[in-house]
XYZ file of C-alpha atoms in Angstrom:
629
model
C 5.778 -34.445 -37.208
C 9.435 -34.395 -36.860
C 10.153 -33.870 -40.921
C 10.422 -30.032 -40.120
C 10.675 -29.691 -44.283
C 7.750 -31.281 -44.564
C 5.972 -29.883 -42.053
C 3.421 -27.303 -43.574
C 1.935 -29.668 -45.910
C 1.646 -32.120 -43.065
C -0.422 -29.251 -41.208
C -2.334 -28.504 -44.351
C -2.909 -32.273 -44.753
C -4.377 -32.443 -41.185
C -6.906 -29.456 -41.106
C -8.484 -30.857 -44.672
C -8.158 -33.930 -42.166
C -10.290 -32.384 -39.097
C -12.616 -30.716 -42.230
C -12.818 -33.701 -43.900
C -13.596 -35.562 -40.503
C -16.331 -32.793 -39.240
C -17.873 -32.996 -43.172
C -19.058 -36.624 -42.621
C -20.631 -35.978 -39.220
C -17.751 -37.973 -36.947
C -16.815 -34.888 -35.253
C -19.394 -34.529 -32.486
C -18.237 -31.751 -30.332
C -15.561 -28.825 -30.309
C -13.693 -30.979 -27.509
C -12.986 -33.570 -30.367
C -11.212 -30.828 -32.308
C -8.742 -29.374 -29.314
C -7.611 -32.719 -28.391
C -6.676 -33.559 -32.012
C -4.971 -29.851 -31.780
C -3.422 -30.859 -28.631
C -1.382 -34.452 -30.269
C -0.880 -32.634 -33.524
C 0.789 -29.462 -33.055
C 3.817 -30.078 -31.620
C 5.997 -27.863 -29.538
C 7.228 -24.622 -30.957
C 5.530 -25.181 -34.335
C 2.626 -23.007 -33.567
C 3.324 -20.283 -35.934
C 3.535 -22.263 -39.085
C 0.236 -24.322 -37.869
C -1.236 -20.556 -37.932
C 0.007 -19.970 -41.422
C -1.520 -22.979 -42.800
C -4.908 -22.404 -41.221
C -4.716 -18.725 -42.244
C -4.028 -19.407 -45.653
C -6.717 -22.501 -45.635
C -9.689 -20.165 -44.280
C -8.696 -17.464 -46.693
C -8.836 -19.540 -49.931
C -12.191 -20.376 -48.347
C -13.693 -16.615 -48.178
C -12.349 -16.030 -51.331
C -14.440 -19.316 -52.745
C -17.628 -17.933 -51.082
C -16.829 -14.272 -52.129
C -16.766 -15.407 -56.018
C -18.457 -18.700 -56.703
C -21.765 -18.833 -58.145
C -22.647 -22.303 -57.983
C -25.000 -22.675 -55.129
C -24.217 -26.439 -54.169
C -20.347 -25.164 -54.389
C -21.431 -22.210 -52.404
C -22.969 -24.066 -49.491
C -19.774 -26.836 -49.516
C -17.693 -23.736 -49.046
C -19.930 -22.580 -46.624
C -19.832 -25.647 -44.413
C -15.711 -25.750 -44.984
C -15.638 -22.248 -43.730
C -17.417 -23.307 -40.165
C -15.436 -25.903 -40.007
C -12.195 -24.155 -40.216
C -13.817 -21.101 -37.756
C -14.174 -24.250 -35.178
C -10.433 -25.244 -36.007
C -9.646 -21.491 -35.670
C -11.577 -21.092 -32.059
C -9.951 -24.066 -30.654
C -6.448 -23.260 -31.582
C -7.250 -19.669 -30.053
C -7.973 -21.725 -26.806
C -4.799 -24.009 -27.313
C -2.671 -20.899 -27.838
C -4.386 -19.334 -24.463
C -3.318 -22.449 -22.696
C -0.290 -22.870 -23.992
C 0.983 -19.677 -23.264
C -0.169 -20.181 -19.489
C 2.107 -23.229 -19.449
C 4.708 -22.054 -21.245
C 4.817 -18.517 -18.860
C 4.715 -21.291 -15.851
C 7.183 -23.177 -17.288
C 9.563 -20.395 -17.541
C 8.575 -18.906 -14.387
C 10.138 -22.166 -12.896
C 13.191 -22.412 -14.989
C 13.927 -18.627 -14.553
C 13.831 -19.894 -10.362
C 15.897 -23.221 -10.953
C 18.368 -21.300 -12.710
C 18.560 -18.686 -10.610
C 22.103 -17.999 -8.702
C 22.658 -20.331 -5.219
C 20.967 -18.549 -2.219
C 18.909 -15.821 -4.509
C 15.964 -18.331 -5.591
C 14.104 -17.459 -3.033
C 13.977 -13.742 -4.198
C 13.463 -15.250 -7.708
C 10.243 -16.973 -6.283
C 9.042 -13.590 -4.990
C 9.468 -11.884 -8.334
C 7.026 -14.489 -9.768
C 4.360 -13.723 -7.572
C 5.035 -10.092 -7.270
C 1.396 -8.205 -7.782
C 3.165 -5.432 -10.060
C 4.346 -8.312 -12.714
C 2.647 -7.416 -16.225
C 0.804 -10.352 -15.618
C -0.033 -11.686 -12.268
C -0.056 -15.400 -10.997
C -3.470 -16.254 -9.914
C -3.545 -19.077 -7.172
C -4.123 -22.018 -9.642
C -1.263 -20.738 -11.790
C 1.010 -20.326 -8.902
C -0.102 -24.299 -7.381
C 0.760 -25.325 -10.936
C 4.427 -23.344 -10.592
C 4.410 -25.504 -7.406
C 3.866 -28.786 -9.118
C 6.214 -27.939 -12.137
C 9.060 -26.836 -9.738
C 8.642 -30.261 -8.313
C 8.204 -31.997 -11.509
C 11.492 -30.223 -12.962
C 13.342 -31.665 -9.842
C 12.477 -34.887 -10.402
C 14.766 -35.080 -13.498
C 17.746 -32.832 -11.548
C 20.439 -34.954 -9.501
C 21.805 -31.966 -7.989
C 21.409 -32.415 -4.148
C 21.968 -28.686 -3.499
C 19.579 -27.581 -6.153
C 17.065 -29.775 -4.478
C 18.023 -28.019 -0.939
C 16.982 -24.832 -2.082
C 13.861 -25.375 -4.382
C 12.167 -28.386 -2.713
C 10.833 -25.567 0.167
C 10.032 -23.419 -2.188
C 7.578 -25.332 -3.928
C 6.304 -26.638 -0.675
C 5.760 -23.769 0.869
C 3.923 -22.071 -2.281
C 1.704 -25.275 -1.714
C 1.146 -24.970 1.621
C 0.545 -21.658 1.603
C -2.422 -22.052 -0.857
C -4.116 -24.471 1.240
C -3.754 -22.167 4.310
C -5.181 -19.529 2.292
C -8.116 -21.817 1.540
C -8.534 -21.689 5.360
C -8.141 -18.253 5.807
C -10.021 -16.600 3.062
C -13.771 -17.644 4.157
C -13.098 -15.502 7.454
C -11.468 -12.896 5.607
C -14.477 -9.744 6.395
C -16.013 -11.391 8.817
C -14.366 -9.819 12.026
C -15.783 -6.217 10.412
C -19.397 -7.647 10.714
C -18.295 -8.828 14.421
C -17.137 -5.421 15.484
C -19.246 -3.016 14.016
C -18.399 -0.777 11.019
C -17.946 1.941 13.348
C -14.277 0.349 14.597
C -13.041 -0.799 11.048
C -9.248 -0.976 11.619
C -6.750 -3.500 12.526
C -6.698 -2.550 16.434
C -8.719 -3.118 18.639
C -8.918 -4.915 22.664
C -5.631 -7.176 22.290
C -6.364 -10.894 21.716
C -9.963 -10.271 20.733
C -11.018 -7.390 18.693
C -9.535 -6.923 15.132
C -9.022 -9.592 12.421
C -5.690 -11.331 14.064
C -6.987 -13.140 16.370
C -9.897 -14.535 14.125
C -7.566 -15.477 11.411
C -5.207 -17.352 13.881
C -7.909 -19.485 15.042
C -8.437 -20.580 11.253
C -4.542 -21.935 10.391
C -3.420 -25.329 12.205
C 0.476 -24.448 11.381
C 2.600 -22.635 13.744
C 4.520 -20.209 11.917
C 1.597 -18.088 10.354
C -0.440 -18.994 13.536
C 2.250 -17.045 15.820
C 2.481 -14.226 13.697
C -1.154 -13.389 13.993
C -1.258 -14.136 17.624
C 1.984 -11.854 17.731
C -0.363 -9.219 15.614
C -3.420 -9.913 18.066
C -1.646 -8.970 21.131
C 0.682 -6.253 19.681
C 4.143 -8.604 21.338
C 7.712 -8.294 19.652
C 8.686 -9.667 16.657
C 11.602 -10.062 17.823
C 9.985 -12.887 20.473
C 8.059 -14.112 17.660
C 10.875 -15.598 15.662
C 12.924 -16.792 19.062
C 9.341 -18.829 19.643
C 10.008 -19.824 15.969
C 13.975 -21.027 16.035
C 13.427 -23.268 13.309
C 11.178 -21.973 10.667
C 12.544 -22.575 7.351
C 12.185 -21.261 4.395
C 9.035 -22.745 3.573
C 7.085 -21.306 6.159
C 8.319 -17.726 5.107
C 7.035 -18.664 1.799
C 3.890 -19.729 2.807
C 3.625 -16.875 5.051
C 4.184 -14.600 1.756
C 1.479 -16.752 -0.189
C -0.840 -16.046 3.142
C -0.401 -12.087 3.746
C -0.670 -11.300 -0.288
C -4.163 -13.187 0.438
C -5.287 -11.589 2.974
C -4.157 -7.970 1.327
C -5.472 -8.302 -1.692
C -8.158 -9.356 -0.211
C -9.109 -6.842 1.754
C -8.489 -4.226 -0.495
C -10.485 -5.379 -2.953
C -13.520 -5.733 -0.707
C -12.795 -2.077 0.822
C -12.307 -1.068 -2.835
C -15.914 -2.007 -3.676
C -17.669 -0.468 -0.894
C -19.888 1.408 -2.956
C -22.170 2.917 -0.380
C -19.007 4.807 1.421
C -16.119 5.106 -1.198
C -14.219 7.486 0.594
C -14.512 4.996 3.867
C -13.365 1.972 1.353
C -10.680 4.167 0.177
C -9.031 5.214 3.574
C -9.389 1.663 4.774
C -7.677 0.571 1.558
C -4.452 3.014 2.434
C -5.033 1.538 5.925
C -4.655 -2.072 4.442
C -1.239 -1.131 2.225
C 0.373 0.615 4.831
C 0.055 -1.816 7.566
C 1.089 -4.637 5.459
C 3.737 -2.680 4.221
C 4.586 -2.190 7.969
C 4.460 -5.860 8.884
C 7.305 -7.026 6.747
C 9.501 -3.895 7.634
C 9.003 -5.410 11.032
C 9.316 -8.773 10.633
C 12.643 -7.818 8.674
C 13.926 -5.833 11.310
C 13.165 -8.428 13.683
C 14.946 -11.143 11.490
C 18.253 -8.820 11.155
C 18.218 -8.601 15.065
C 17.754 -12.256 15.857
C 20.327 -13.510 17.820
C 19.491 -17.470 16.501
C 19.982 -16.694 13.200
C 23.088 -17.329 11.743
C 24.821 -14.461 9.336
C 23.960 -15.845 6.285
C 20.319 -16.564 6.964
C 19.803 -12.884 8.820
C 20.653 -11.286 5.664
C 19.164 -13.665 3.224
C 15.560 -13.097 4.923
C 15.910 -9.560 5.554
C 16.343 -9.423 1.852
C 13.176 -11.228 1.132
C 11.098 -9.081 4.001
C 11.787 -5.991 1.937
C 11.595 -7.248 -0.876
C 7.860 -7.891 -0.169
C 7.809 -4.697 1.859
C 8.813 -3.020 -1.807
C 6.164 -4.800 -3.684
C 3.388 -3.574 -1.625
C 4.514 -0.139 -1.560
C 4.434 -0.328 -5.290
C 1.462 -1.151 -5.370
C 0.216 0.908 -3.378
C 1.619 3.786 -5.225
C -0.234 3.154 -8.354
C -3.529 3.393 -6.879
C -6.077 6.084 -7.520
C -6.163 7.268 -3.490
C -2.434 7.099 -2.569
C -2.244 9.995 0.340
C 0.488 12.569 -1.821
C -0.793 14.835 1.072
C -0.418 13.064 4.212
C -1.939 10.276 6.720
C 0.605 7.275 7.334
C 0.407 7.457 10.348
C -3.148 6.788 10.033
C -2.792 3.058 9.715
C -1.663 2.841 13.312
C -2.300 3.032 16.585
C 0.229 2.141 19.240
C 3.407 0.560 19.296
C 2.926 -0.385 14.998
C 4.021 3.470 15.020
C 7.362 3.437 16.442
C 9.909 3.629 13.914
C 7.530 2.610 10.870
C 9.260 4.997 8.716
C 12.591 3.835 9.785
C 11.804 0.395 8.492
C 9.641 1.957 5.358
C 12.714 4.032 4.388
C 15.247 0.729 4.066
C 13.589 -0.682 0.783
C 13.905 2.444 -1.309
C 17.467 2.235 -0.919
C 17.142 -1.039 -3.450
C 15.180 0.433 -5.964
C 16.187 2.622 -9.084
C 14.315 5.691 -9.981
C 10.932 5.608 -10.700
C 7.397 6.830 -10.808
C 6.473 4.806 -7.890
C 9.562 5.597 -6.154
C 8.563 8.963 -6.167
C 5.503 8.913 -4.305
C 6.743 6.821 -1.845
C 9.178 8.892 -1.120
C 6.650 11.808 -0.737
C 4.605 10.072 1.598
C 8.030 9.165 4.237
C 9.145 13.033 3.279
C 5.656 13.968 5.251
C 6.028 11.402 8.020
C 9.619 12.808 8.448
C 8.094 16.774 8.526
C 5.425 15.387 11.161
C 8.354 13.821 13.176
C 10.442 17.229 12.692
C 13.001 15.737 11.303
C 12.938 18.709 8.386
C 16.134 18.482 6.856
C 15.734 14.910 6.047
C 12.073 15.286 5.094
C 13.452 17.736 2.806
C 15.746 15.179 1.119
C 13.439 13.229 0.465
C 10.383 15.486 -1.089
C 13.448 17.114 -3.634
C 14.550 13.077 -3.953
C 10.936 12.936 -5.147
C 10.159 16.149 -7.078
C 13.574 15.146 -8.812
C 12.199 12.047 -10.322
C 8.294 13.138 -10.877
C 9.813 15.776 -13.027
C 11.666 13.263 -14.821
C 8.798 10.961 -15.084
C 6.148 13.694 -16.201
C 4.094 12.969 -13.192
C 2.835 16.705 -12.662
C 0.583 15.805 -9.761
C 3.716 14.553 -7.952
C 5.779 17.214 -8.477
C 3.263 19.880 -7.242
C 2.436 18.304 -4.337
C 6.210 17.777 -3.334
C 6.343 21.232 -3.782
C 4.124 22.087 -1.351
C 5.450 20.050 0.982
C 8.909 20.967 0.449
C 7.387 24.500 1.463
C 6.334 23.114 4.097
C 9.653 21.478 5.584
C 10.803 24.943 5.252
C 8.239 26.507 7.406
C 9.568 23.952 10.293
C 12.787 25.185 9.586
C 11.298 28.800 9.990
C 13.183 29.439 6.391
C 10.009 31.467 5.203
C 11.836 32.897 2.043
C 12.156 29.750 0.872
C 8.517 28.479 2.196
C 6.736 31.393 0.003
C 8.582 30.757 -2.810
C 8.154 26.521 -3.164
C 4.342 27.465 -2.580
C 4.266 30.114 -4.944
C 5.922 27.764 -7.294
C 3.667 24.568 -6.245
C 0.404 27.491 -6.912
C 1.164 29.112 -9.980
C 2.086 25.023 -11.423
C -1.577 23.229 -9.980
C -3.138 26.454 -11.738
C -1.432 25.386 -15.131
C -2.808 22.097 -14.909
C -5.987 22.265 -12.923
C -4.909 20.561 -10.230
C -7.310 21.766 -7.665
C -6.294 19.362 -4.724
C -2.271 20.780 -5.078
C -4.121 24.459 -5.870
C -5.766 24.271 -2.632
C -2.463 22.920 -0.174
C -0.714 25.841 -2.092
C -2.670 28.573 -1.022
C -2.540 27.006 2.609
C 0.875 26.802 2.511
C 1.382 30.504 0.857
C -0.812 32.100 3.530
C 1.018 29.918 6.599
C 4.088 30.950 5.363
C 3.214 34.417 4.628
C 1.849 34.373 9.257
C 5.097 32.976 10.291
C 7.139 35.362 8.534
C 5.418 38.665 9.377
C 5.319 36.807 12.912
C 8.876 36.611 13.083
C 9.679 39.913 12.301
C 7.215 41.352 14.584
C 4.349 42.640 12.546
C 1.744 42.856 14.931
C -0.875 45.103 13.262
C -4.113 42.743 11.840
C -3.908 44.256 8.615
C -0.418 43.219 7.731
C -1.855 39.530 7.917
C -5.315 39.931 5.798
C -3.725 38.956 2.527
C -2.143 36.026 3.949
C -5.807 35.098 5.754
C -6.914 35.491 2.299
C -5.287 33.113 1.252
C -5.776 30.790 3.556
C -9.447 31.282 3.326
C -9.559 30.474 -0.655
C -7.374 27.419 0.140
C -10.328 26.360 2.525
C -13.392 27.841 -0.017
C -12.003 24.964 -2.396
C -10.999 22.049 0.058
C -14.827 22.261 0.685
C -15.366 22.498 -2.972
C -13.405 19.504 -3.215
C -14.907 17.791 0.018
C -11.144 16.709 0.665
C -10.693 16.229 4.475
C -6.833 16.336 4.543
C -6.679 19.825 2.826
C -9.456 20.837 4.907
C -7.826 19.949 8.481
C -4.660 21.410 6.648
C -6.464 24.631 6.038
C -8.323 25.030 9.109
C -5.211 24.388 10.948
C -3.452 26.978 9.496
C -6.495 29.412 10.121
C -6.387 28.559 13.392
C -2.684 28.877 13.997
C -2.767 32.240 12.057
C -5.201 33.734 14.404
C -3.380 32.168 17.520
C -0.697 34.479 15.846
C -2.149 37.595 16.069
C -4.483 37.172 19.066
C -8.002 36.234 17.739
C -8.376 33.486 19.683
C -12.142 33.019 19.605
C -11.592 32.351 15.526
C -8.824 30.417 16.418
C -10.771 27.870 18.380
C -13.777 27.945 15.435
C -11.034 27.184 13.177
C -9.402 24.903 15.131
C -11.916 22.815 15.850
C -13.197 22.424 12.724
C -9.737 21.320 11.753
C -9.525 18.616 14.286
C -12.887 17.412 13.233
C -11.752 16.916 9.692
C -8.141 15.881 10.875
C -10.016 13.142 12.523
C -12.202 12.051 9.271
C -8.818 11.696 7.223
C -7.232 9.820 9.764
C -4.551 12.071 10.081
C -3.121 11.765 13.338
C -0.100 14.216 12.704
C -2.322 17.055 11.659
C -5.199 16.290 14.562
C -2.175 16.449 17.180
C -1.426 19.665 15.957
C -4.668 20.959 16.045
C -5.392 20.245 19.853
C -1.849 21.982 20.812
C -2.886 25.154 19.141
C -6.259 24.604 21.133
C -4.745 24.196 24.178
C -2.550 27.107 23.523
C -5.718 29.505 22.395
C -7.742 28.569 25.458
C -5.024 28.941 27.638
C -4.590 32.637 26.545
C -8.187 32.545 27.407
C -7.684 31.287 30.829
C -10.026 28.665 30.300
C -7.557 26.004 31.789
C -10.246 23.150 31.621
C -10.260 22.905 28.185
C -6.117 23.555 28.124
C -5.948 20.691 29.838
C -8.188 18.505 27.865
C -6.887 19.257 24.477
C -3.643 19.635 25.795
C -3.372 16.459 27.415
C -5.107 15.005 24.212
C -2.786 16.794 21.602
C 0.942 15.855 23.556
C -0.450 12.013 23.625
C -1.171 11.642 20.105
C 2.493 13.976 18.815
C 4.067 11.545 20.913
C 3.136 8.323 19.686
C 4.031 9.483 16.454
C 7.526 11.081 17.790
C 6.419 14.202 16.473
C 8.889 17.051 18.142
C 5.590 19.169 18.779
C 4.591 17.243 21.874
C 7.319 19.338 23.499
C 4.894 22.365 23.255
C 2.206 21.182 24.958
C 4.175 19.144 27.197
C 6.185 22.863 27.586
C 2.405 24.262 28.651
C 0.906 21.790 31.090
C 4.133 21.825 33.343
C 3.368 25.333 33.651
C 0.038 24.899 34.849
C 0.904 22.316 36.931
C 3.252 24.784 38.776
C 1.392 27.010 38.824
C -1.167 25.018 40.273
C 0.598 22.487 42.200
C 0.646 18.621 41.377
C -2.455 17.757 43.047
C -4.987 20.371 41.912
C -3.331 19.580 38.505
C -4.297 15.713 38.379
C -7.709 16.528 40.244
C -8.822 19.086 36.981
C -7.518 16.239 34.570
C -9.604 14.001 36.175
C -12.629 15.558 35.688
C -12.490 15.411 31.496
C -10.862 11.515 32.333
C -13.858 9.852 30.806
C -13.508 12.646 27.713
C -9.985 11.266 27.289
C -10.213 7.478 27.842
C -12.842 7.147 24.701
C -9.862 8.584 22.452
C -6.744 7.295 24.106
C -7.930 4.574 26.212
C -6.656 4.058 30.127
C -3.171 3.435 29.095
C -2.852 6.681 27.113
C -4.741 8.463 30.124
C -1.789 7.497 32.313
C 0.834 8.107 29.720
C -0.202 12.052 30.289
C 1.431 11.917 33.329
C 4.303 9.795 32.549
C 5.099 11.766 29.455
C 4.847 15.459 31.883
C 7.356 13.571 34.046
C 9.874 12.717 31.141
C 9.312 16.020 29.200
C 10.387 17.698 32.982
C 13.426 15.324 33.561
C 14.803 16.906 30.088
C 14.741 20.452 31.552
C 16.978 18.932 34.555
């Protein structure tokens, strides 16, 4: 069919052909009819094919809408079936088609791609935010047609750079294939009471399972690296020469194992809120694991210049994609928790390495919310002016972008920042803002963290300019106390430790301290159900504090011990406090009484912190004192 003037009459002639054909009883099966579609119809003549068969099954209905003659009526009847198969079979073709033709592309868009980018071209293809997303067969078949396309290519450089690509995509599926029958199986092993990704190095946790399950080095060190929470950096000096292949079949692996997992925690139907924080949990330290692995690869020392910078590239660029993602789901935290991912060393400078993609990305929705979720990790580290930035960064391009949830919550965060910053003016008014805008739309979760935020602001002020009388803090109370009437409404845990919190600190304020410990409490409770680790820190200073006011230096020690730990692994400033507290005591006291009243609530503290964090206490009392020196 190369007589392109002649071509619809040729595609008329063959459907009467295939009708003809199916009339006389020699077409047996639809099968017959899409392989006579598929050596017909060639190549970018699919549209007039369509026209012909359109115009053929209309003539038909017409026929059977007016004739009268019964034996003409059921001819026309039989015709019409006929062309309905023909009609069901090029719907399939088309389907098909357009798979290989989006593959096809896909490939050519990767060949063509500038020298030393076609790597990041790769990653584009199999990015989980494309419109339409690879799924494993289509992306071995991208393998197999990168290869194919090569075959007919006598550029030797070309070859360099594509040749690993497609073997690593291929590789990568087959480790998957390994991978992916273990991929829950280490929750059944340690009890849905530990879900997480820590856990006893080299044992607990999913790492060490999944390393068992891979026979090739490069993904098989990373999770062993994972397992026993060593450097990255060490990693990749094990790993001198990894190519490119085995970073793209790394990529092929981890997008497994995430999406994975997050479906399977998405569908846990008897405990959606559990399947939802474990989701976050999944995002974040994914997210976290390529902001690693490309801070490790820009400090290598065996990496030459060229290759540094051509991987770190590729690390974030992953690092973006899952952050995207992540963004768009129904349960992204616009009120806290990322540090509730982590335990450990995966906390030091996360948001260091988290911040570095959103420097290569233009505004957006997405970008937005990211950016409000490192704007509250920066608040919890007190780094205010920057966490600042960031939330008006955000509230900037929600606005913009029409995303109303978005821009309250920044709000309220923003007021926040400014509370840190003990700029109360400014606090009352973003929260009066962020109030009076969640009331407009209904927004109860931003109404709620507004009226929090109004009535903290509204303590610290009067605080600061010495109101001492209980009266001149009932309306801010008040407002505090609706926040927490509909946090419990909402059965939101993060608003609730936020508003119990604030309770608490309130009445540390003006000397209730009995309602600041019920308040308190509570707060760390539902800190601790949302995961929050910022906001349950916080809670067991101001416990500490309120008990130590009581004299009750037991319990100062036990939830101040507790409370510094936890601020400090997430370099939050407020670790100082505490810190500030307990050296008091302890001179007060002298060293040894000190250690021997720790001691007692030791097997309190080890359950939380384990043995390592008991002994950090003291290590961290010792540094905090050096810094007075």
């Amino acid at each position: 069919m190369s007589d392109s003037t002649s071509l619809p009459d040729r595609y008329f002639e063959f459907i009467d052909t295939i009708v003809d054909t199916t009339l006389k009883g020699k077409i047996r099966s639809v099968e017959q009819v899409y392989q006579m579609l598929v050596q017909q119809i060639d190549s970018g003549t699919g549209e007039i094919f369509e026209r012909c068969l359109a115009d053929r099954l209309s003539t038909t209905q017409y026929q059977l809408a007016h004739e009268t003659d019964e034996l003409k009526t059921a001819k026309a009847s039989r015709i019409h079936r006929a062309l309905q198969t023909i009609e069901k079979q090029w719907e399939l073709w088309q389907k098909e088609n357009r798979v290989k033709d989006a593959i096809a592309s896909a490939a050519d868009r990767i060949i063509q791609a500038e020298p030393h980018t076609r790597l990041f071209a790769l990653l584009r293809e199999i990015d989980p935010n494309q419109a339409e997303v690879l799924t494993l067969e289509q992306q071995r078949q991208l393998a197999k047609t990168l290869t194919d396309k090569l075959d007919g290519i006598a550029n030797p450089e070309l070859h360099l750079e594509v040749s690993p690509l497609a073997n690593g995509l291929q590789q990568g599926l087959q480790s998957w294939q390994q991978v992916e029958p273990h991929l829950v199986s280490w929750i059944y092993e340690q009890g849905r009471g530990q879900l997480g990704f820590g856990g006893i190095p080299g044992q607990n946790g999913p790492w060490a399972l999944w390393a068992k399950q891979v026979n090739r080095p490069f993904p098989q060190g990373l999770f062993t690296t994972l397992s026993f929470n060593h450097s990255f950096l060490d990693f990749l000096d094990r790993q001198p020469h990894a190519d490119v292949s085995e970073w793209v079949e790394l990529t092929v692996i981890l997008q497994g194992l995430q999406r994975g997992l997050v479906v399977w925690f998405d569908k846990m139907v008897y405990d959606s809120k559990v399947g939802a924080k474990l989701s976050i949990s999944t995002y974040l330290t994914f997210a976290l694991i390529w902001s690693q692995l490309a801070n490790a690869v820009q400090g290598s020392t065996r990496l030459n210049s060229n290759t540094r910078e051509h991987l770190t590239n590729a690390c974030f660029q992953v690092t973006l994609q899952i952050l995207r993602a992540f963004s768009q789901r129904d349960y992204f935290p616009l009120y806290g928790g990322i540090f509730a991912a982590f335990t450990g060393e995966y906390l030091r400078g996360a948001l260091q390495y988290l911040d570095e993609p959103l420097r290569r990305v233009e505004g957006t929705q997405e970008k937005a919310r990211i950016l409000t979720l490192l704007g509250y990790s920066m608040r919890a580290m007190g780094n205010f002016e920057r966490s600042i930035a960031f939330h008006q960064q955000a509230l900037d391009i929600a606005r913009e972008a029409g995303d109303r949830r978005c821009e309250i919550a920044n709000l309220n965060h923003i007021s926040r920042s400014y509370v840190g910053q003990k700029n109360y003016a400014l606090a009352i008014d973003c929260s009066q803002r962020a109030l009076i805008g969640s009331r407009q739309e209904g927004e109860r979760l931003g109404e709620a963290n507004a009226l929090a935020n109004l009535g903290f602001s509204e303590v610290f002020q009067a605080r600061e300019q010495g109101e001492l009388e209980p009266e001149v803090y009932e309306g801010a109370i008040h407002y505090l106390e609706q926040g927490l009437q509909l946090s419990d409404k909402l059965a939101d845990r993060q608003s609730q430790a936020l508003c119990r919190s604030s309770l608490g600190i309130a009445y540390v304020a003006i000397g209730d301290y009995p309602k600041a410990i019920a308040n308190l409490l509570k707060g760390w409770e539902s800190a601790q159900m949302s995961g929050d680790l910022y906001l349950q820190g916080l809670n067991l200073a101001y416990l500490a504090q309120a008990h130590y006011r009581q004299q009750n230096l037991e319990a100062t020690l036990y939830f101040g011990g507790l409370g510094m730990y936890l601020l400090e692994q997430i370099e939050a400033q407020e670790w100082r406090q505490s810190a500030g507290l307990l050296s008091i005591i302890q001179g007060q006291m002298g060293v040894e009484a000190f250690q021997g009243l720790l001691e007692q609530h030791r097997p309190r503290i080890i359950p939380a912190i384990g043995v390592d964090g008991y002994d950090h206490i003291f290590q961290l009392l010792e540094e905090y004192q050096r810094s007075l020196e």
